mmCIF file of C-alpha atoms in Angstrom:
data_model
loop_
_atom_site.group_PDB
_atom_site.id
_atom_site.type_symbol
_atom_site.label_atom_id
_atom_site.label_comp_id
_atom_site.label_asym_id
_atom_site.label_seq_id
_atom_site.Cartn_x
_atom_site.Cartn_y
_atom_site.Cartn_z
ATOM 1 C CA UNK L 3 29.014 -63.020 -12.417
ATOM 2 C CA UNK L 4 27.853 -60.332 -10.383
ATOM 3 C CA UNK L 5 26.167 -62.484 -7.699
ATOM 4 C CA UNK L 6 29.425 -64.418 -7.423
ATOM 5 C CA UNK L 7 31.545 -61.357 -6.690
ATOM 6 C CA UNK L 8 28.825 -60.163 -4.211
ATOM 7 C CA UNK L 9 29.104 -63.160 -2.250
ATOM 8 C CA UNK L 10 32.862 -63.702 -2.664
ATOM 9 C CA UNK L 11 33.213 -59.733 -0.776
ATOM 10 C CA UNK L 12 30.687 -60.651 1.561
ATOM 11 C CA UNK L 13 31.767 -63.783 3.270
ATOM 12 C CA UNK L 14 35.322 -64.374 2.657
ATOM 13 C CA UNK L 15 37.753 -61.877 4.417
ATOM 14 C CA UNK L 16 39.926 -58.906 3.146
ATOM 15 C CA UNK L 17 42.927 -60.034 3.957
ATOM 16 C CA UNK L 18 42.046 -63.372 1.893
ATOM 17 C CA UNK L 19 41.272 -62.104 -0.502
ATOM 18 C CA UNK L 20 44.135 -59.646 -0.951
ATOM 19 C CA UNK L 21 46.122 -62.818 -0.930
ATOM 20 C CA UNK L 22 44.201 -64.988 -3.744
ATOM 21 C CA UNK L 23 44.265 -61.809 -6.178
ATOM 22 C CA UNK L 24 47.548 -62.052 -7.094
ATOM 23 C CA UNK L 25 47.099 -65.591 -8.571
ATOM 24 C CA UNK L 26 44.006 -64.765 -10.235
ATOM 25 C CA UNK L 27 44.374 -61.275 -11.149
ATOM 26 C CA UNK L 28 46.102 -62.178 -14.051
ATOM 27 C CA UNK L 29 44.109 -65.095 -15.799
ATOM 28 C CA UNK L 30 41.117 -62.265 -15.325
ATOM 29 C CA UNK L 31 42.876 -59.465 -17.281
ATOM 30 C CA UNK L 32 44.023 -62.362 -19.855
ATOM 31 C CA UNK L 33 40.400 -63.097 -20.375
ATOM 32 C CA UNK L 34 39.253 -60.344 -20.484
ATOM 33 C CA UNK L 35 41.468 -58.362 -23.215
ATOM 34 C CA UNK L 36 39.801 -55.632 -25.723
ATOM 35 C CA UNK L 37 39.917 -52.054 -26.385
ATOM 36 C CA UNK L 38 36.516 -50.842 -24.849
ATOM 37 C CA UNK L 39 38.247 -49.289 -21.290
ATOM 38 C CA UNK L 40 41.289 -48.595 -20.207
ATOM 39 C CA UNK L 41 43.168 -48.191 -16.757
ATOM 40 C CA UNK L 42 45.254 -44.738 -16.609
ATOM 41 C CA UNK L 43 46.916 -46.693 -14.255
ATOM 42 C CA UNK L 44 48.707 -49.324 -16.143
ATOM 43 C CA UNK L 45 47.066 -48.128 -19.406
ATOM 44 C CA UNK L 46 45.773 -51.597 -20.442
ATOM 45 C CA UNK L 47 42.587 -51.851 -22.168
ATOM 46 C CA UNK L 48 39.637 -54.593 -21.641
ATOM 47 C CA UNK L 49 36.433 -54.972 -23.154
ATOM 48 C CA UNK L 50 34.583 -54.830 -20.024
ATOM 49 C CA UNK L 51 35.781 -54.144 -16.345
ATOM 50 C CA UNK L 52 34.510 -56.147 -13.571
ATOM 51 C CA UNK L 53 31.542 -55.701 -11.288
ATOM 52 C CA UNK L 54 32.233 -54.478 -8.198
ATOM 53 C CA UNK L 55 30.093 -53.881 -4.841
ATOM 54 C CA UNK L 56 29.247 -55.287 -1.322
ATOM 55 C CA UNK L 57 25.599 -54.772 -1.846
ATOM 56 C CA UNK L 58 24.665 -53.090 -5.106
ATOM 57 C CA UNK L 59 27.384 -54.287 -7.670
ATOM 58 C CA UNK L 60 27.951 -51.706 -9.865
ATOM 59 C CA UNK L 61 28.937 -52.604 -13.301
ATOM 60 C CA UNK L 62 32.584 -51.818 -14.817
ATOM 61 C CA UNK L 63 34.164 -51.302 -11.822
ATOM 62 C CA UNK L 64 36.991 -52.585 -10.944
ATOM 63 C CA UNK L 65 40.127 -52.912 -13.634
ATOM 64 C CA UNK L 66 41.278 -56.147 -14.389
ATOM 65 C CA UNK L 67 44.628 -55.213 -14.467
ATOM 66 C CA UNK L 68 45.437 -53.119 -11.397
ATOM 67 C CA UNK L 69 42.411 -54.334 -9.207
ATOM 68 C CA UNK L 70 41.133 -50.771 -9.004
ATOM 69 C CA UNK L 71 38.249 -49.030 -8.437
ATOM 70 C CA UNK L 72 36.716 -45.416 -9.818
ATOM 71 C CA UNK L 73 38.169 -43.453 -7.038
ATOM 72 C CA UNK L 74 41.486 -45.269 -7.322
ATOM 73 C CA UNK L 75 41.687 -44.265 -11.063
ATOM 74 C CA UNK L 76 40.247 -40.530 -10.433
ATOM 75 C CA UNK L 77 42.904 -40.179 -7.266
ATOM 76 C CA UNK L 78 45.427 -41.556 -9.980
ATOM 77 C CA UNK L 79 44.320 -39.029 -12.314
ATOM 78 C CA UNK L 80 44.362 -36.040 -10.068
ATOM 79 C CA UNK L 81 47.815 -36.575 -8.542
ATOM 80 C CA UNK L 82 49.869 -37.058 -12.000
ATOM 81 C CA UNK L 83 47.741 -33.769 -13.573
ATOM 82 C CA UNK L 84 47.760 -31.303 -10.531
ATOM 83 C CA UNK L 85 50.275 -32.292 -8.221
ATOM 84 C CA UNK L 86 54.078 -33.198 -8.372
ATOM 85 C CA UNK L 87 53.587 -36.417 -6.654
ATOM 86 C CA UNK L 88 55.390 -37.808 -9.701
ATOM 87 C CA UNK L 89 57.744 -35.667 -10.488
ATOM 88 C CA UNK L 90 58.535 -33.731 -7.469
ATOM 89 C CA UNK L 91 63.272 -33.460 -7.315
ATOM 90 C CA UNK L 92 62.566 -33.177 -3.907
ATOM 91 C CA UNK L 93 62.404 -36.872 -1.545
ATOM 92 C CA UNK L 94 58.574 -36.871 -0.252
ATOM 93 C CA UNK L 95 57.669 -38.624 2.708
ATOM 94 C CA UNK L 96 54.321 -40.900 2.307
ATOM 95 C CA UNK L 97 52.500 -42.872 4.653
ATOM 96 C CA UNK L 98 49.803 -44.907 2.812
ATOM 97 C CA UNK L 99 47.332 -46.003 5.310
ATOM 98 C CA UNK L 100 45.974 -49.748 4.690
ATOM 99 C CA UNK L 101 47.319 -49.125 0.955
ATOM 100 C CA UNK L 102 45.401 -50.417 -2.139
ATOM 101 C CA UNK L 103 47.055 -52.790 -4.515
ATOM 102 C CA UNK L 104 46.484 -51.012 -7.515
ATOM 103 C CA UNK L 105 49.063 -48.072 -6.230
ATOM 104 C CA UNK L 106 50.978 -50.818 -4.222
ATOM 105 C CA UNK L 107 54.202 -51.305 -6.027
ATOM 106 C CA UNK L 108 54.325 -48.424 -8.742
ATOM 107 C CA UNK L 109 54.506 -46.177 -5.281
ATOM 108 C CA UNK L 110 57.250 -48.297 -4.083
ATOM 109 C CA UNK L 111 59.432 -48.280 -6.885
ATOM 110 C CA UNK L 112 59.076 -44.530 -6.955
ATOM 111 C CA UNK L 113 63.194 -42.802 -6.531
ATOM 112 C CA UNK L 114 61.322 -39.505 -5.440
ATOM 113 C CA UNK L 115 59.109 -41.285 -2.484
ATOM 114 C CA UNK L 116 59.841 -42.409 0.734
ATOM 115 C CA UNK L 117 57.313 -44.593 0.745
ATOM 116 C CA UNK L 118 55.514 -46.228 4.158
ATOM 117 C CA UNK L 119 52.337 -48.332 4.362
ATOM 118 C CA UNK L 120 50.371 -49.138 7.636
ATOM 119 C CA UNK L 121 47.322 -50.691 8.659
ATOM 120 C CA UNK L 122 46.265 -53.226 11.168
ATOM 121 C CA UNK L 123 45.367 -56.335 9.269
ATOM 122 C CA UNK L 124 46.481 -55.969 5.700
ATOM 123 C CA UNK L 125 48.868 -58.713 4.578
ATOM 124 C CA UNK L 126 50.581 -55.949 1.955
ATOM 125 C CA UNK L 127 51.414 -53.138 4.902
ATOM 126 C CA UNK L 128 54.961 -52.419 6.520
ATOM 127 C CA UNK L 129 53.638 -51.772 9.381
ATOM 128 C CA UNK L 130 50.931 -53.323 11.370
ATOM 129 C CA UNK L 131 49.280 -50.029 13.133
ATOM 130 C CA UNK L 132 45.901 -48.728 14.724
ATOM 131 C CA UNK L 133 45.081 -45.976 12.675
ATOM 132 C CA UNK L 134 44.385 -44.283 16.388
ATOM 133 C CA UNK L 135 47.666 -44.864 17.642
ATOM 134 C CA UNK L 136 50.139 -44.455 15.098
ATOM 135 C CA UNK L 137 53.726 -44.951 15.977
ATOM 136 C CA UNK L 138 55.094 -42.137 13.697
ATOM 137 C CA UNK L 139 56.143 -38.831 14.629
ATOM 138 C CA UNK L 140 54.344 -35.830 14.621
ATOM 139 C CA UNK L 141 54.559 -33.618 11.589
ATOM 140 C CA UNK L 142 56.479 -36.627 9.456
ATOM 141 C CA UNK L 143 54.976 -36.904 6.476
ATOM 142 C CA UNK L 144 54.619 -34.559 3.249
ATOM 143 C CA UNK L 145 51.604 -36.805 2.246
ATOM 144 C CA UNK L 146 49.114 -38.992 3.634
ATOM 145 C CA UNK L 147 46.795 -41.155 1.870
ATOM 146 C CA UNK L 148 44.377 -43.016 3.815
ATOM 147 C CA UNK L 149 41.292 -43.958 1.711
ATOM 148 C CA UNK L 150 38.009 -46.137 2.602
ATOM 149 C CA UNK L 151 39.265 -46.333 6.293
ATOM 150 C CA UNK L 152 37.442 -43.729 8.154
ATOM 151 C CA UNK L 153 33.983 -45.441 8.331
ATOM 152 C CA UNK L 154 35.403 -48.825 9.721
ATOM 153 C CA UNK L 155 36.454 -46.950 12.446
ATOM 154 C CA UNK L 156 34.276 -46.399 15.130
ATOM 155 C CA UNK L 157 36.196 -43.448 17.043
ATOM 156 C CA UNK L 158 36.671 -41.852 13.620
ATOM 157 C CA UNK L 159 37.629 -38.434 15.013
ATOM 158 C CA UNK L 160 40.694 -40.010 17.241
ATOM 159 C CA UNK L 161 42.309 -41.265 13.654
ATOM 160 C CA UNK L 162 41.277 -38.077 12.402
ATOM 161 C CA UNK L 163 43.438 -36.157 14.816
ATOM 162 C CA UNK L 164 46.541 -39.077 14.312
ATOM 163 C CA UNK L 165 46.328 -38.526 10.112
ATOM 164 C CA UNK L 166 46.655 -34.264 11.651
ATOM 165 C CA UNK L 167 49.059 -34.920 14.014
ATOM 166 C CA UNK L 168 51.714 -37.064 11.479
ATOM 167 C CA UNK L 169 51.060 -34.685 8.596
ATOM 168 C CA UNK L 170 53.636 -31.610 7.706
ATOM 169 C CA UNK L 171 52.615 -28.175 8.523
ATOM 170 C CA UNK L 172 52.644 -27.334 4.544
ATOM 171 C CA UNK L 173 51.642 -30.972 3.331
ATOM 172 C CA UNK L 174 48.183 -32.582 2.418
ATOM 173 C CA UNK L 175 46.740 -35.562 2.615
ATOM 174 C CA UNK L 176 43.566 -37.493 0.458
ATOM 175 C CA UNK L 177 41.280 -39.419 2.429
ATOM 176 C CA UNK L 178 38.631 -40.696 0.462
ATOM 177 C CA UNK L 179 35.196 -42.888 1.891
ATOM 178 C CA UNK L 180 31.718 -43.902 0.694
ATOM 179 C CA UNK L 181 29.424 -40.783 1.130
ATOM 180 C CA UNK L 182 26.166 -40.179 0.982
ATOM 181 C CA UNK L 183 25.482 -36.357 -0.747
ATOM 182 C CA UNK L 184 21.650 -36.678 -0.237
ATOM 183 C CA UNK L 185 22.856 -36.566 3.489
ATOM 184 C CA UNK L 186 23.255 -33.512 5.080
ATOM 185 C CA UNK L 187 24.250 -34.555 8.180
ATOM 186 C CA UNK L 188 26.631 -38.305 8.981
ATOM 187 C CA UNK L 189 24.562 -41.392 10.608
ATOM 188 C CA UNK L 190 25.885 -43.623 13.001
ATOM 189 C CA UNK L 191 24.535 -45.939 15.667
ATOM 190 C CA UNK L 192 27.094 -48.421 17.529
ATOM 191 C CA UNK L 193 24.416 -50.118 19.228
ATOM 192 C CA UNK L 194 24.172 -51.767 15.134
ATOM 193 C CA UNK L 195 26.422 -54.706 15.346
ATOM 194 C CA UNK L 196 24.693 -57.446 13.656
ATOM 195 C CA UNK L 197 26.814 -58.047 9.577
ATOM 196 C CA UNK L 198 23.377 -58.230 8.035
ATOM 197 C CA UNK L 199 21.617 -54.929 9.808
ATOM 198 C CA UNK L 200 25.157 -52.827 9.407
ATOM 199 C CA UNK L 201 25.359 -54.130 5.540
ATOM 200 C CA UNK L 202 21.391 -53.039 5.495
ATOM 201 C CA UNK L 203 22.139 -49.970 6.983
ATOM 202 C CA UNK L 204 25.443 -48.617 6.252
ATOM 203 C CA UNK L 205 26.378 -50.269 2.950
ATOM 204 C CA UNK L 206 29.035 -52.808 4.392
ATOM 205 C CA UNK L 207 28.894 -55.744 6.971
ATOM 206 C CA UNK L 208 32.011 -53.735 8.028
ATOM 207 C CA UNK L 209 31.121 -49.997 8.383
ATOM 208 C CA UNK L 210 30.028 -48.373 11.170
ATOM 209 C CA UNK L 211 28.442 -45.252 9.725
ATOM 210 C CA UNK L 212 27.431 -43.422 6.629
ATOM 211 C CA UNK L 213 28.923 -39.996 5.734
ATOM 212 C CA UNK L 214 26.879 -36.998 4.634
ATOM 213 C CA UNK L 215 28.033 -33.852 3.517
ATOM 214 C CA UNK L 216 29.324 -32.967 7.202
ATOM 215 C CA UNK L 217 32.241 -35.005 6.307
ATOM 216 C CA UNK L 218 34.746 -31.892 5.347
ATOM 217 C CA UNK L 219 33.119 -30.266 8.506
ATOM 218 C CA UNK L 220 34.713 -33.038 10.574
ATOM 219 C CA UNK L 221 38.138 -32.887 8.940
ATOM 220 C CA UNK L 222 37.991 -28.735 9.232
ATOM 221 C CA UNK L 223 37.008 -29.363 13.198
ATOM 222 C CA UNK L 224 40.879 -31.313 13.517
ATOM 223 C CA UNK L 225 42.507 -28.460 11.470
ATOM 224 C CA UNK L 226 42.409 -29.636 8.305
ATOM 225 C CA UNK L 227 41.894 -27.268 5.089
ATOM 226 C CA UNK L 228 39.846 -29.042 3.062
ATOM 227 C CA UNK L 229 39.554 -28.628 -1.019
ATOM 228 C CA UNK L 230 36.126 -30.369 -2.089
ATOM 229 C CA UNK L 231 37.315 -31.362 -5.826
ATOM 230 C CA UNK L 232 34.866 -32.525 -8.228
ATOM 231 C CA UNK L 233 37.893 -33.587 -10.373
ATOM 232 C CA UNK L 234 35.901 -35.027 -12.987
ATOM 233 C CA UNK L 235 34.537 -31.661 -14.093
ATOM 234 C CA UNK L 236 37.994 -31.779 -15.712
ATOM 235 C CA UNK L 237 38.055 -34.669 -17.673
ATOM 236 C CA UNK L 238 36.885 -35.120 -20.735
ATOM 237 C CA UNK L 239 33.300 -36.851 -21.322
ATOM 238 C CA UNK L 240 34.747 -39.788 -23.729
ATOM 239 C CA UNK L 241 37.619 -40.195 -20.749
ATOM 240 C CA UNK L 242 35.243 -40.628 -18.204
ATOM 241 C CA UNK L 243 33.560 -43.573 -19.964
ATOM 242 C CA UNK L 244 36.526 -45.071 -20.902
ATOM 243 C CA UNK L 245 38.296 -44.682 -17.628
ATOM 244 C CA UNK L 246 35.147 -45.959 -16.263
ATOM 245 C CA UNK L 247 35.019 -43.116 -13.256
ATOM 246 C CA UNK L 248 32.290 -41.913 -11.325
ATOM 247 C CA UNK L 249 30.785 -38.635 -12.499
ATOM 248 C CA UNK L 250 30.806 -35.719 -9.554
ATOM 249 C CA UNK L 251 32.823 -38.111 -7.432
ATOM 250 C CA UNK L 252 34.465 -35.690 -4.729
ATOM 251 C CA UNK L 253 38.226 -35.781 -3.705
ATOM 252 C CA UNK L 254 38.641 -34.457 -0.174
ATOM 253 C CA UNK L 255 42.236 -32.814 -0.570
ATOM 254 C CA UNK L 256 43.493 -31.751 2.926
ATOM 255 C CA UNK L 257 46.246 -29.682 3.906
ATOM 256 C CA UNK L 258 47.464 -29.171 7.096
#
């Protein structure tokens, strides 16, 4: 099974396969019923997630269910414990940069969210925006969420200074990537363009660099204040395993 995922994420494209998930998404989680982990999301239960990984699958992954992944789940986690996201009386303005599925439609149906999703080739966004030009207004939104975009991007620092620049002096924003901790400092070379050497290199046909731990350096350089939260020094051993997150994953909280 895992080799089939692996080459299903590697040669057919995202926006394909956001498309076919909702028809098989459901015969999956059918299948694979049981009480061994469980979503937070949706709280369903499976005996085994799926594999999940462009190059290195790694195994209970991705939910059946909901279609997502540890740092879905652990961003899940940390905005129903810690924040008012859910409950907040006051009307929040979101913009959800190319937004995951797994958040898609419980966010939408949310009475205390304004709720606006961009991004420049997803099928599932309102509107169809470079994450470098955004055609919002400055200080719009309460919250931003803009996860796994960053390292597609190759002038990462422009779309760093559009997620600032739309954010509300008193808001905060989560935006989440693949980084390296062993790294002290990011690596990126954009004379890389061949899928195979990039996946080789950076961990994706698609990616154009690998963060190290100069990535809250970066956001602090725009203006950001950034919290580094190890949220799952909060949770419970036994919920870790059966929420199936990844242990000392960091959530880079920012707050303009």
């Amino acid at each position: 099974m895992k080799t089939i995922f692996k080459s299903i994420l590697n040669t057919i494209p995202r926006p394909w396969l956001i498309k076919a998930s909702y028809l098989v998404r459901p015969i999956i989680a059918f299948a694979l019923k049981g009480d061994t982990y469980t979503d937070p999301i949706d709280g369903k239960s499976f005996r085994k997630f799926l594999p999940y990984g462009y190059g290195n699958q790694r195994e209970n992954a991705l939910s059946p269910s909901t279609l997502s992944l540890e740092r879905h789940r652990l961003m899940w986690l940390f905005l129903k414990d810690e924040t008012d996201f859910f409950t907040s009386t006051k009307k929040l303005k979101v913009l959800h940069i190319a937004p995951e599925q797994c958040f898609l439609d419980i966010f939408k149906k949310q009475d205390n969210l304004d709720y606006i999703t961009s991004d420049l080739e997803s099928p599932i966004a309102d509107v169809k925006a470079d994450i470098c030009n955004l055609p919002f207004n400055e200080n719009e939104f309460d919250i931003v969420f803009c996860n796994h975009v960053l390292e597609h991007i190759p002038d990462d620092k422009k779309a760093m200074q559009e997620l600032y620049r739309v954010l509300k002096p008193g808001g905060f924003g989560i935006f989440q990537i693949p980084q390296d901790l062993s790294r002290a400092t990011t690596f990126e070379d954009d004379t890389i363009t061949d899928k195979k050497e990039r996946a080789k290199i950076f961990g994706q046909y698609d990616h154009v660099r690998v963060y190290g731990r100069d990535y809250f350096d970066k956001l602090r350089t725009i203006g950001f204040k950034v919290d580094e939260i190890d949220y799952t020094q909060k949770i419970a051993p036994e919920k870790l395993e059966r929420f199936c997150l990844m242990k000392h994953e960091i959530l880079p909280v920012c707050y303009k």
